mmCIF file of C-alpha atoms and ligand atoms in Angstrom:
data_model
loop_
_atom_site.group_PDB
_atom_site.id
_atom_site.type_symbol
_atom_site.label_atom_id
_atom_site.label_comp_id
_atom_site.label_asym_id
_atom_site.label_seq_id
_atom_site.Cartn_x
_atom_site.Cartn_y
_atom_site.Cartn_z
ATOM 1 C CA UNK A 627 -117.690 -73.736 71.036
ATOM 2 C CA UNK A 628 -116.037 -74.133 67.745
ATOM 3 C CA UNK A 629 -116.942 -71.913 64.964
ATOM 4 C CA UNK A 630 -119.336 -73.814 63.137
ATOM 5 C CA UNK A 631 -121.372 -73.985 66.081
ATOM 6 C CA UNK A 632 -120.722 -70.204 66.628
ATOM 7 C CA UNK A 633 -121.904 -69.473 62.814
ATOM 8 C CA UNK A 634 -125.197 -71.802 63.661
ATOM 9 C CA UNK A 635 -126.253 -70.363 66.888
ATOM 10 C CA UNK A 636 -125.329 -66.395 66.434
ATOM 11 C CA UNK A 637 -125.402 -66.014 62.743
ATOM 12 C CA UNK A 638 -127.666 -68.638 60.062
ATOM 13 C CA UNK A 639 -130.314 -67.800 61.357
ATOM 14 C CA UNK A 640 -130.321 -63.711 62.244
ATOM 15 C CA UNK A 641 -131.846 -62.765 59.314
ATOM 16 C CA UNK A 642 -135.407 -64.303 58.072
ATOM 17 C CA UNK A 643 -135.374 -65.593 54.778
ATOM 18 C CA UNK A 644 -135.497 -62.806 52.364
ATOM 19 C CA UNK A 645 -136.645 -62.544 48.547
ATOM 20 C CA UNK A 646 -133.809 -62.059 46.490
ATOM 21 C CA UNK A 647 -131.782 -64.859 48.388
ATOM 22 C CA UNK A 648 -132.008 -68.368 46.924
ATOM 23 C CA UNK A 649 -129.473 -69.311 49.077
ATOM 24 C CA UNK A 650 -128.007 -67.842 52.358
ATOM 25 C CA UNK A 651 -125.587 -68.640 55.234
ATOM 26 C CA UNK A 652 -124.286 -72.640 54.877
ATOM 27 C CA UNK A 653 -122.750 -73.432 51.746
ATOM 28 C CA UNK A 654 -119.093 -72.429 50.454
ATOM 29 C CA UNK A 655 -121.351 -69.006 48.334
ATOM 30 C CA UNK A 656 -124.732 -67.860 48.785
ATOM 31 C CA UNK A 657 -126.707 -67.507 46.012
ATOM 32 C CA UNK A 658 -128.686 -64.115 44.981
ATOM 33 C CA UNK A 659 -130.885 -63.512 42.857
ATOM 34 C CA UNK A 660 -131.211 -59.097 42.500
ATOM 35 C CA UNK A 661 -134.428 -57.709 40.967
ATOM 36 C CA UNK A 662 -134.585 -58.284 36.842
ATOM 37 C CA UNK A 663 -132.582 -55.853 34.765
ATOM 38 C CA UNK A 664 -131.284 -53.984 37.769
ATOM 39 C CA UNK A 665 -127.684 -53.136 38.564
ATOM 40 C CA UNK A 666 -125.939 -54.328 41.870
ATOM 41 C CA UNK A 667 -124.118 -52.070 44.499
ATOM 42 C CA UNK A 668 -121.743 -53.450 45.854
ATOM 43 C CA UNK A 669 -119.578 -51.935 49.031
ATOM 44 C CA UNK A 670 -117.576 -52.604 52.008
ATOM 45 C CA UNK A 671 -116.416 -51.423 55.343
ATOM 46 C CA UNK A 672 -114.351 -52.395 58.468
ATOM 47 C CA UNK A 673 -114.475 -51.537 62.038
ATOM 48 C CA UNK A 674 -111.577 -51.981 64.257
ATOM 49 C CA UNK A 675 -112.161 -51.949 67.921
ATOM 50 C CA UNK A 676 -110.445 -48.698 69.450
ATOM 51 C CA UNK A 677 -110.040 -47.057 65.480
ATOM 52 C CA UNK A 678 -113.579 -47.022 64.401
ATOM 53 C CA UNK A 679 -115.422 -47.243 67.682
ATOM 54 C CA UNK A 680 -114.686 -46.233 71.332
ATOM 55 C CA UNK A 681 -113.313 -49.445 73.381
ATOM 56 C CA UNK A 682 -116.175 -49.246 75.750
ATOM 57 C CA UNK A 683 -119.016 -49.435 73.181
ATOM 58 C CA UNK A 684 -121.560 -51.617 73.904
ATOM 59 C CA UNK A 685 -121.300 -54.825 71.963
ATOM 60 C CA UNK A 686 -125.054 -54.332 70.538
ATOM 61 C CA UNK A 687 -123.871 -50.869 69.145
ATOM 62 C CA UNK A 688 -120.980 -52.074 67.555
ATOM 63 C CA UNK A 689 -123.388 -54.593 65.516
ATOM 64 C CA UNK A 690 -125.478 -52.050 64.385
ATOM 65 C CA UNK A 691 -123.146 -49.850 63.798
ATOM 66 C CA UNK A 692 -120.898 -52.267 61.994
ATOM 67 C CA UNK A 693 -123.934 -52.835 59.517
ATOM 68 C CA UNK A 694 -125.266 -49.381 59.600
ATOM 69 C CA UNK A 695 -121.760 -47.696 58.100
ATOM 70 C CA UNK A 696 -122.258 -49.776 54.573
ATOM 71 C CA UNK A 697 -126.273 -49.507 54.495
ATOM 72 C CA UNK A 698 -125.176 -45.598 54.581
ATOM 73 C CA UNK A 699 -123.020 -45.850 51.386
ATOM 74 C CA UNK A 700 -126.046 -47.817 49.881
ATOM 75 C CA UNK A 701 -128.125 -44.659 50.816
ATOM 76 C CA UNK A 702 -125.920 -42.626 49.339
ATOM 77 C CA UNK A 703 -126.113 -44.601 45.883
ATOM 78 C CA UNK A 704 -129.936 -44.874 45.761
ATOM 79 C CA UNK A 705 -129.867 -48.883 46.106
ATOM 80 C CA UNK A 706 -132.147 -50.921 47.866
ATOM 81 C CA UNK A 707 -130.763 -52.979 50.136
ATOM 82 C CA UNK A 708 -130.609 -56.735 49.160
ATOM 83 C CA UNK A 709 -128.232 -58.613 51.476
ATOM 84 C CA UNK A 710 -124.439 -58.479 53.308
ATOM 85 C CA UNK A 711 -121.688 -60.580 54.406
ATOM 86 C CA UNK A 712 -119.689 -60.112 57.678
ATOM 87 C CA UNK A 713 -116.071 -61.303 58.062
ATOM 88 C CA UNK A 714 -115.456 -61.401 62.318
ATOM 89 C CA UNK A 715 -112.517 -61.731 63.417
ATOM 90 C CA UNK A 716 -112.132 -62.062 67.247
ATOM 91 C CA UNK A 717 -110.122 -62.442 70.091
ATOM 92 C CA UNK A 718 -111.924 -65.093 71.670
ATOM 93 C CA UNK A 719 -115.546 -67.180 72.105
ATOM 94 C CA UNK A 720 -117.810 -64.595 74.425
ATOM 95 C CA UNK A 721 -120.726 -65.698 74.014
ATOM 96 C CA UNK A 722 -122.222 -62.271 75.685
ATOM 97 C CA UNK A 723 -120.476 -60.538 73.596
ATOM 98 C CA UNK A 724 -121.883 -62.725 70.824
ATOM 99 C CA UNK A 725 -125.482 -62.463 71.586
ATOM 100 C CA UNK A 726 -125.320 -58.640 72.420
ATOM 101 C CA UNK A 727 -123.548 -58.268 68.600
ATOM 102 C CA UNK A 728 -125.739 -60.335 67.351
ATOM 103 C CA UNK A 729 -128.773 -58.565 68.380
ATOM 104 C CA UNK A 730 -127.711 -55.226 67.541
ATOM 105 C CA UNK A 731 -126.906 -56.258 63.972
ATOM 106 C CA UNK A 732 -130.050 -57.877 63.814
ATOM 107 C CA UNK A 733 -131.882 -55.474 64.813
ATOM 108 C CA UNK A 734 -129.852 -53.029 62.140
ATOM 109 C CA UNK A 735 -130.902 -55.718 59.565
ATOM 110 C CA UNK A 736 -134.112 -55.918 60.150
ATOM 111 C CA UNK A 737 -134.306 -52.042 60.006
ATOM 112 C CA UNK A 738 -132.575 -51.654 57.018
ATOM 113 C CA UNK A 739 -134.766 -54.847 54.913
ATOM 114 C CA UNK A 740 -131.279 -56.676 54.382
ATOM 115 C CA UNK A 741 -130.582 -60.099 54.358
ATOM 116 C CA UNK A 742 -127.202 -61.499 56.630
ATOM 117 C CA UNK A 743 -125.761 -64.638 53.655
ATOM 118 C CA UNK A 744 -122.497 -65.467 54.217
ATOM 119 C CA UNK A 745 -119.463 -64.782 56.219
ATOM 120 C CA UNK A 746 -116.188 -65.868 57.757
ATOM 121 C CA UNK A 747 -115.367 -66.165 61.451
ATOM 122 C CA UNK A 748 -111.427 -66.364 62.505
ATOM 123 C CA UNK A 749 -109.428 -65.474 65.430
ATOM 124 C CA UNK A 750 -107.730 -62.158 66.184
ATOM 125 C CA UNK A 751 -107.512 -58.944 66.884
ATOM 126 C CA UNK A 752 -111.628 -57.352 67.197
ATOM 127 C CA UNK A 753 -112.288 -56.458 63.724
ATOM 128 C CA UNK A 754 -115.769 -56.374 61.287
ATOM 129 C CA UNK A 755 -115.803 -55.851 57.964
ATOM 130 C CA UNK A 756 -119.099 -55.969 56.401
ATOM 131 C CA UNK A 757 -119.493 -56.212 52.904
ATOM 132 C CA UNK A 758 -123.127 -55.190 51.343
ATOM 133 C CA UNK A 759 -125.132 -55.450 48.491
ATOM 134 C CA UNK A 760 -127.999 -53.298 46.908
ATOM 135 C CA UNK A 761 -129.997 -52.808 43.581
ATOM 136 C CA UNK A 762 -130.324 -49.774 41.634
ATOM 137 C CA UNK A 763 -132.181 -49.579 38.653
ATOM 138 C CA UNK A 764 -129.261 -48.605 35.630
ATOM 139 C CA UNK A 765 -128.872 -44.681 35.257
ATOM 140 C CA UNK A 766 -130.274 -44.306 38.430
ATOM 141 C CA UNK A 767 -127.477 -44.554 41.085
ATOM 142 C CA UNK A 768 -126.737 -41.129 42.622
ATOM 143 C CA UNK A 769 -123.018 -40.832 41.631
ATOM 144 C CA UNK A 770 -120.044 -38.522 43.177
ATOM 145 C CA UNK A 771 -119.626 -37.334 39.691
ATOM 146 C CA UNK A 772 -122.991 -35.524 38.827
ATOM 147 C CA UNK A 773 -122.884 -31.887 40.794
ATOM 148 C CA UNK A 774 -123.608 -29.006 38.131
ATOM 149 C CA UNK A 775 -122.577 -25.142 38.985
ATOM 150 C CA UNK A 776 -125.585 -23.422 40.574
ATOM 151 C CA UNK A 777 -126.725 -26.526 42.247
ATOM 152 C CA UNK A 778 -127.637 -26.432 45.942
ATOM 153 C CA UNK A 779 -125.758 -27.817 48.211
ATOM 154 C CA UNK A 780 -127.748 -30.031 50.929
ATOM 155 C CA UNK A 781 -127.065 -32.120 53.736
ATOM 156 C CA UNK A 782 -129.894 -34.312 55.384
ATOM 157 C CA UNK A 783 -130.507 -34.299 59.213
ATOM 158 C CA UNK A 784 -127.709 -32.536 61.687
ATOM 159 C CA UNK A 785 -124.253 -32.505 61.653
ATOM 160 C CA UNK A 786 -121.460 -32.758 64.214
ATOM 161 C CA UNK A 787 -123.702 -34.487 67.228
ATOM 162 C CA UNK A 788 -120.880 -37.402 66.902
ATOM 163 C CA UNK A 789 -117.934 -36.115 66.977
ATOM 164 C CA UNK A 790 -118.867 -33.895 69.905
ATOM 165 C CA UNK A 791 -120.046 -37.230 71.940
ATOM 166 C CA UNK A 792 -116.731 -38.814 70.575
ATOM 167 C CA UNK A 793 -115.288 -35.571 72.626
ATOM 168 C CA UNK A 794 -117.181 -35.927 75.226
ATOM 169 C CA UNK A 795 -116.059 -39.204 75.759
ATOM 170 C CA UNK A 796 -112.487 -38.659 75.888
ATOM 171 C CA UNK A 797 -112.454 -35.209 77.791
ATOM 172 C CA UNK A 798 -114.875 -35.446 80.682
ATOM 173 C CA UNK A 799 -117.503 -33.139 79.435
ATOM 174 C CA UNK A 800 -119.697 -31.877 81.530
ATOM 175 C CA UNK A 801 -123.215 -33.284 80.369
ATOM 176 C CA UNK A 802 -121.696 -36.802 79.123
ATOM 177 C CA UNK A 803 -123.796 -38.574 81.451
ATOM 178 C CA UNK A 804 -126.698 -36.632 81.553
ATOM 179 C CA UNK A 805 -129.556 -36.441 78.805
ATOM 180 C CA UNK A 806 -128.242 -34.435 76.098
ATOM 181 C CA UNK A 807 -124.750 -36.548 76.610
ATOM 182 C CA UNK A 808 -126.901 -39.860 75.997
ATOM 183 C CA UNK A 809 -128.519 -38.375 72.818
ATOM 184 C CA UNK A 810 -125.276 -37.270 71.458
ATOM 185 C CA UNK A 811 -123.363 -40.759 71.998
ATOM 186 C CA UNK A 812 -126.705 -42.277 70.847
ATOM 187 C CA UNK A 813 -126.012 -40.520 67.437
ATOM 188 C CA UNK A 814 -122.142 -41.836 67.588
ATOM 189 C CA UNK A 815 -123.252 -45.349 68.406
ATOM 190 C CA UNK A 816 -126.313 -45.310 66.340
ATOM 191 C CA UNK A 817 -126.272 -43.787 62.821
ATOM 192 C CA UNK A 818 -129.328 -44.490 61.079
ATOM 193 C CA UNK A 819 -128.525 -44.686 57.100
ATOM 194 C CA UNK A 820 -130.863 -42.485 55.385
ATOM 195 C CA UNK A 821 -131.700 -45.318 53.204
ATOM 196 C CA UNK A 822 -135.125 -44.354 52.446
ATOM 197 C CA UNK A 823 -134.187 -40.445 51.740
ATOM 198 C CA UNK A 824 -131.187 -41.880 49.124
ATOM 199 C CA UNK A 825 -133.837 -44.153 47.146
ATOM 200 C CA UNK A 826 -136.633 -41.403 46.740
ATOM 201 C CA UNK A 827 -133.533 -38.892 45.536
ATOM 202 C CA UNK A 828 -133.435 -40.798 42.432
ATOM 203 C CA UNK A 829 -133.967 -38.884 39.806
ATOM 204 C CA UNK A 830 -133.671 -35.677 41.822
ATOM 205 C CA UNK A 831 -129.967 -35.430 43.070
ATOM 206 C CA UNK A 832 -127.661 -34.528 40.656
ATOM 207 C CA UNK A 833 -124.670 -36.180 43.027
ATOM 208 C CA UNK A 834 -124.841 -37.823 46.732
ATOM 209 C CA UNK A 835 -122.094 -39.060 49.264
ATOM 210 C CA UNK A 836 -122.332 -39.578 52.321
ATOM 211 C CA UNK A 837 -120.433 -37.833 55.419
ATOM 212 C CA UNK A 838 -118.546 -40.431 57.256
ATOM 213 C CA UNK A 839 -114.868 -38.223 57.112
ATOM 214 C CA UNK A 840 -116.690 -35.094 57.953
ATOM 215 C CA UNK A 841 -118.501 -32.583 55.692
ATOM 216 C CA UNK A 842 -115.450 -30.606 54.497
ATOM 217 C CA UNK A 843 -113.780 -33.785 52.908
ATOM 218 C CA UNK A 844 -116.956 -35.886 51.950
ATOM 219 C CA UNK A 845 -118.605 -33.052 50.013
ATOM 220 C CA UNK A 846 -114.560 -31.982 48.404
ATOM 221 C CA UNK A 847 -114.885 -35.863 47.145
ATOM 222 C CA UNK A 848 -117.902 -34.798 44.998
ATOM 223 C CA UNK A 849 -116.347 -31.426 43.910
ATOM 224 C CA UNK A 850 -113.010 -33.303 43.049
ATOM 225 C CA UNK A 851 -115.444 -36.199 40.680
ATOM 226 C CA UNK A 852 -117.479 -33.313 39.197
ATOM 227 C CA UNK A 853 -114.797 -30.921 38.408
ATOM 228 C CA UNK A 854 -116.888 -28.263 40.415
ATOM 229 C CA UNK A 855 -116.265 -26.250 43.587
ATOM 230 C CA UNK A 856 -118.500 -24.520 46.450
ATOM 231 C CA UNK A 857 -118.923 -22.206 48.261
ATOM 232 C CA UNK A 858 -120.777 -23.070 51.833
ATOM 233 C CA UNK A 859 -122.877 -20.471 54.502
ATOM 234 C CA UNK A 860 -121.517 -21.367 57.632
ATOM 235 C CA UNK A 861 -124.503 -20.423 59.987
ATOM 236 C CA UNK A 862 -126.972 -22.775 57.605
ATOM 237 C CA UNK A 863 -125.118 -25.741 59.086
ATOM 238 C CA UNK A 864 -128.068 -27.627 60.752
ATOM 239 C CA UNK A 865 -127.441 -28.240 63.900
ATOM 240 C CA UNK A 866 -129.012 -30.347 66.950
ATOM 241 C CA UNK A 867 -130.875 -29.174 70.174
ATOM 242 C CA UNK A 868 -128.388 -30.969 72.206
ATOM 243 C CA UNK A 869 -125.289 -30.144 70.363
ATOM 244 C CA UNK A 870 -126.369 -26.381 70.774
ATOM 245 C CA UNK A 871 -126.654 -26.765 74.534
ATOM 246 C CA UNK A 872 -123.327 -28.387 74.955
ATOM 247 C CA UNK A 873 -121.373 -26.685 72.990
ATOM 248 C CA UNK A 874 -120.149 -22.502 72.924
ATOM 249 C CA UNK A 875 -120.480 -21.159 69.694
ATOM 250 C CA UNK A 876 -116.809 -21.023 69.069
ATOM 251 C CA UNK A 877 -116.417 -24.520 69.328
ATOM 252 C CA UNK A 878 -118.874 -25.593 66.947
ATOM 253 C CA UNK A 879 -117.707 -25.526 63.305
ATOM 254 C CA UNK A 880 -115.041 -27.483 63.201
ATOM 255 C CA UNK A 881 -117.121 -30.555 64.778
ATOM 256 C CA UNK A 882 -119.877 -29.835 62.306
ATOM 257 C CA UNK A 883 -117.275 -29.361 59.148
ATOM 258 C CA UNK A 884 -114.635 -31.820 59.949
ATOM 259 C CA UNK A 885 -115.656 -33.891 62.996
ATOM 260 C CA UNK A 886 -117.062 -37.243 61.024
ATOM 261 C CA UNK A 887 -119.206 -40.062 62.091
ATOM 262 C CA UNK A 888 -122.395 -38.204 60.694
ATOM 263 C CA UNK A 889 -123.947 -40.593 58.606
ATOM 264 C CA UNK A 890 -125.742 -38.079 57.227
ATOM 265 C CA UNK A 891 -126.423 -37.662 52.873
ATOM 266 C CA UNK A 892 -124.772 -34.489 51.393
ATOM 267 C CA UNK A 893 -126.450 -33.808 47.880
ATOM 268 C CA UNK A 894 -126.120 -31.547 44.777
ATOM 269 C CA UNK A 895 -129.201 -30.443 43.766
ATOM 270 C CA UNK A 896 -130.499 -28.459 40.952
ATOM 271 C CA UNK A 897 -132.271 -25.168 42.077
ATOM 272 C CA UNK A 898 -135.685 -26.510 40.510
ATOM 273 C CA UNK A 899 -135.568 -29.662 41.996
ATOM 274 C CA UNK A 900 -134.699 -28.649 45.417
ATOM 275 C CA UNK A 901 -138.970 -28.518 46.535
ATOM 276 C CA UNK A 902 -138.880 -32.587 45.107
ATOM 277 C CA UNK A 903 -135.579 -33.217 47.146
ATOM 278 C CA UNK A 904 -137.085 -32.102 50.313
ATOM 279 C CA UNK A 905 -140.346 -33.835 49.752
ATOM 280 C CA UNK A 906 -138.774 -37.088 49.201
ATOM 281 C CA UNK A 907 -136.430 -36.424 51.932
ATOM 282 C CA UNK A 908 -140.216 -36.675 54.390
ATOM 283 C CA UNK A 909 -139.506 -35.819 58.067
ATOM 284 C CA UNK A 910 -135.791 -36.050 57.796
ATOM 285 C CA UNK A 911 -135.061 -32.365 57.514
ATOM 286 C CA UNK A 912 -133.234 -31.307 54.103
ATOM 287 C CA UNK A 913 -131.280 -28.144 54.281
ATOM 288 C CA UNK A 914 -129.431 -26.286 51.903
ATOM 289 C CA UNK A 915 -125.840 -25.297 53.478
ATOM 290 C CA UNK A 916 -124.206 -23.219 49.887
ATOM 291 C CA UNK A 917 -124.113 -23.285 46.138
ATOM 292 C CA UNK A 918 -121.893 -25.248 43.538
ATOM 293 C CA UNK A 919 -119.300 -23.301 41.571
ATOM 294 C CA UNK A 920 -117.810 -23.540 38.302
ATOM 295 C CA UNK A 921 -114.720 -22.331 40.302
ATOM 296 C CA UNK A 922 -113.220 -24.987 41.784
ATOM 297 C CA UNK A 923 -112.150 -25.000 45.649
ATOM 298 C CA UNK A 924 -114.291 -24.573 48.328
ATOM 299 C CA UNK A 925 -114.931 -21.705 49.906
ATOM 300 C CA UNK A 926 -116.874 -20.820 53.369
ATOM 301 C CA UNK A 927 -118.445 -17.656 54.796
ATOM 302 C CA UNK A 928 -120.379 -16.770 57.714
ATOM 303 C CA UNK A 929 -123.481 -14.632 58.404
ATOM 304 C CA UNK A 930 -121.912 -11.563 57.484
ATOM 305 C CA UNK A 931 -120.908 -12.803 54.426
ATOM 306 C CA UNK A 932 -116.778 -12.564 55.628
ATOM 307 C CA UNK A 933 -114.696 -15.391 54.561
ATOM 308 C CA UNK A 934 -113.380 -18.158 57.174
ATOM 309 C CA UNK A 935 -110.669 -19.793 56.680
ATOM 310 C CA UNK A 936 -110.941 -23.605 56.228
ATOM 311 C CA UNK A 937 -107.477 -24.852 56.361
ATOM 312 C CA UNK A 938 -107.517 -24.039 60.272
ATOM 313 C CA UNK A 939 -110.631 -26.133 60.613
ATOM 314 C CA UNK A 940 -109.410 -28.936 58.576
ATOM 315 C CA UNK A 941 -106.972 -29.215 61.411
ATOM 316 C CA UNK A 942 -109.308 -30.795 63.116
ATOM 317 C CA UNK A 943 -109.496 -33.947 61.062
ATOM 318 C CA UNK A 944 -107.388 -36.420 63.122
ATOM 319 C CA UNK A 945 -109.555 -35.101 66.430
ATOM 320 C CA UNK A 946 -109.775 -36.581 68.781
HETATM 321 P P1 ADP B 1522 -115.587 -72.003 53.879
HETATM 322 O O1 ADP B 1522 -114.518 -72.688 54.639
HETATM 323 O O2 ADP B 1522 -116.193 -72.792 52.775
HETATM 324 O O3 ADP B 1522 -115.230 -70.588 53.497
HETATM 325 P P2 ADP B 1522 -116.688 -71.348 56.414
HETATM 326 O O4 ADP B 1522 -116.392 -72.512 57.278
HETATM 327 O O5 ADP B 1522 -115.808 -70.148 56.501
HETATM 328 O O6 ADP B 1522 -116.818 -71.864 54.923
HETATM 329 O O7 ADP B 1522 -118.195 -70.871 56.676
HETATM 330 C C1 ADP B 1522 -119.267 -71.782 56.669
HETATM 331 C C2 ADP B 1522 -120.507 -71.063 56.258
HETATM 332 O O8 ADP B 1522 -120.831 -70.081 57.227
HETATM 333 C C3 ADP B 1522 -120.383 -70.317 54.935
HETATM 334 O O9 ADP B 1522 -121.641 -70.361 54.291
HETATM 335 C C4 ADP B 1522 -120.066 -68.908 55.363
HETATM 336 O O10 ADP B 1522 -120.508 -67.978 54.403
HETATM 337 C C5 ADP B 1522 -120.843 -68.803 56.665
HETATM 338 N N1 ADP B 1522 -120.251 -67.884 57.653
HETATM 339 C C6 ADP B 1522 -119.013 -67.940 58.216
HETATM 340 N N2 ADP B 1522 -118.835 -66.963 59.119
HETATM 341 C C7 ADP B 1522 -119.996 -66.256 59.135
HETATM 342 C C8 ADP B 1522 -120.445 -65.115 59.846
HETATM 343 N N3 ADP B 1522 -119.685 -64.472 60.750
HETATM 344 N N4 ADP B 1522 -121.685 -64.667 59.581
HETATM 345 C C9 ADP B 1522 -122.460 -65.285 58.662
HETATM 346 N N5 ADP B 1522 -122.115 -66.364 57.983
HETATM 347 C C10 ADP B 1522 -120.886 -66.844 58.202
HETATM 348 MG MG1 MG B 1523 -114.591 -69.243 54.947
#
């Protein structure tokens, strides 16, 4: 099959036609056409088999995740999703492969209300980068660049369920097959971008990014852009069920600070707005982790109130 015939069959036609697009998949540029008056996002990321996902991932997983990663950073602006771009490059015509990417980006697509218009295909080494597109209305992107001393500090969801499957599936770990294995690798293979959360935070957040490095670094991104530190309660970390179970206590912050993959939104938030941040955060859970600083640095302290020491857990960055 030659590559014109692989665009036709596995990509022109994954994504129904969408407002917004005048033109999609076919000619040498799509053409788009974003909501009146409103300002375009604009981001991109790559995946590179064995670097950004495990070598045994499921083709359908890599799909959606390759899609998933950028609708995240959308989230984490406030923009609607309009449409995306994927350059492939791969090692050769499998056309299981193929349909099994296919669908998962699809389905990730679909999900997400995002239009697939353009693309390139070329031979090489197994490689996706994915390059997506959003609208924001103007003043009302959630920037790095916006935390205020005395603001909460929030992450959405739970926090370290992927790096501990990503753990569990280089060590043999004990429950990596059974239920609480699945869920976790789910959660590695599967991030769902909090798109809806990041759009109704408009207005509410005073800064957003979101965790793909690992809390410590993500949330020192927003501290570095607002001139701002933190300081962060250890034991408010949300965790999951199934992370709980696997893991011994002593084992768990560093996954949860460090460990990456979450895909979760880490906010500022003003103490009076914090009631509106969890409301439009709905059933995604919304908790508040620590407290900006006009001291910069970030701090971290348990229970007890006794300080931890984060340079030993930033160790744990290039884990596995
Ligand atoms: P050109 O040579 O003009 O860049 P290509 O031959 O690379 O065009 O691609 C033909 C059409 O197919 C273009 O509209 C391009 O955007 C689209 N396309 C190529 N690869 C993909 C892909 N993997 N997914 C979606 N669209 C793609
Ligand atoms: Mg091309």
């Amino acid at each position: 099959m030659n590559e014109f015939a692989l665009i036709r069959r596995y990509f022109a036609a994954l994504t129904p036609r969408a407002e917004g697009v005048a033109l999609g998949v076919g000619d040498d540029c799509a053409l788009l056409v974003p909501p009146p008056g409103q300002q375009l996002a604009v981001t991109s990321d790559t995946l590179i088999a064995g670097r950004h996902f495990p070598l045994d991932t499921h083709a359908s997983d890599i799909g959606w995740k390759a899609l998933a990663v950028n609708l995240s950073d959308l989230a984490a602006m406030g923009a609607k999703p309009l449409a995306f771009t994927l350059a492939l490059s791969l090692p050769e015509v499998d056309e299981t492969w193929l349909a099994a990417f296919a669908a998962g980006l699809g389905t990730c697509a679909q999900a997400g209300g995002i239009a697939l218009v353009g693309g390139d295909t070329t031979r090489g080494a197994l490689s996706m980068t994915i390059t997506a597109m959003g609208s924001v209305p103007p003043g009302m992107a959630l920037l790095r660049s916006g935390a205020r001393a005395g603001d909460a500090v929030c992450v959405t969801g739970t926090l370290g369920d992927a790096a501990l499957a990503l753990r569990a599936g280089g060590a043999a770990d004990a429950d990596a097959g059974g239920a609480d294995g699945q869920w976790l690798r789910g959660r590695l293979d599967r991030p769902v971008p909090r798109l809806e959360a990041g759009m109704a935070l408009r207005g509410i957040a005073s800064a957003a990014i979101d965790i793909s490095d690992g809390l410590l670094g993500d949330l020192g991104h927003i501290l570095e852009a607002s001139g701002v530190g933190a300081t962060l309660d250890a034991s408010r970390l949300p965790a999951s069920p199934a992370f709980l179970r696997v893991l011994g206590r002593g084992e768990r912050l560093p996954l949860q600070l460090a460990g990456g993959d979450d895909y979760e939104l880490c906010l500022c938030v003003a103490p009076e707005y914090l009631a509106a941040a969890q409301a439009a955060c709905g059933d995604l859970p919304l908790t508040a982790i620590g407290r900006v600083t006009s001291t910069t640095g970030l701090r971290l302290h348990d229970a007890d109130g006794a300080t931890l020491d984060i340079e030993s857990l930033h160790a744990y960055r290039h884990f596995p």
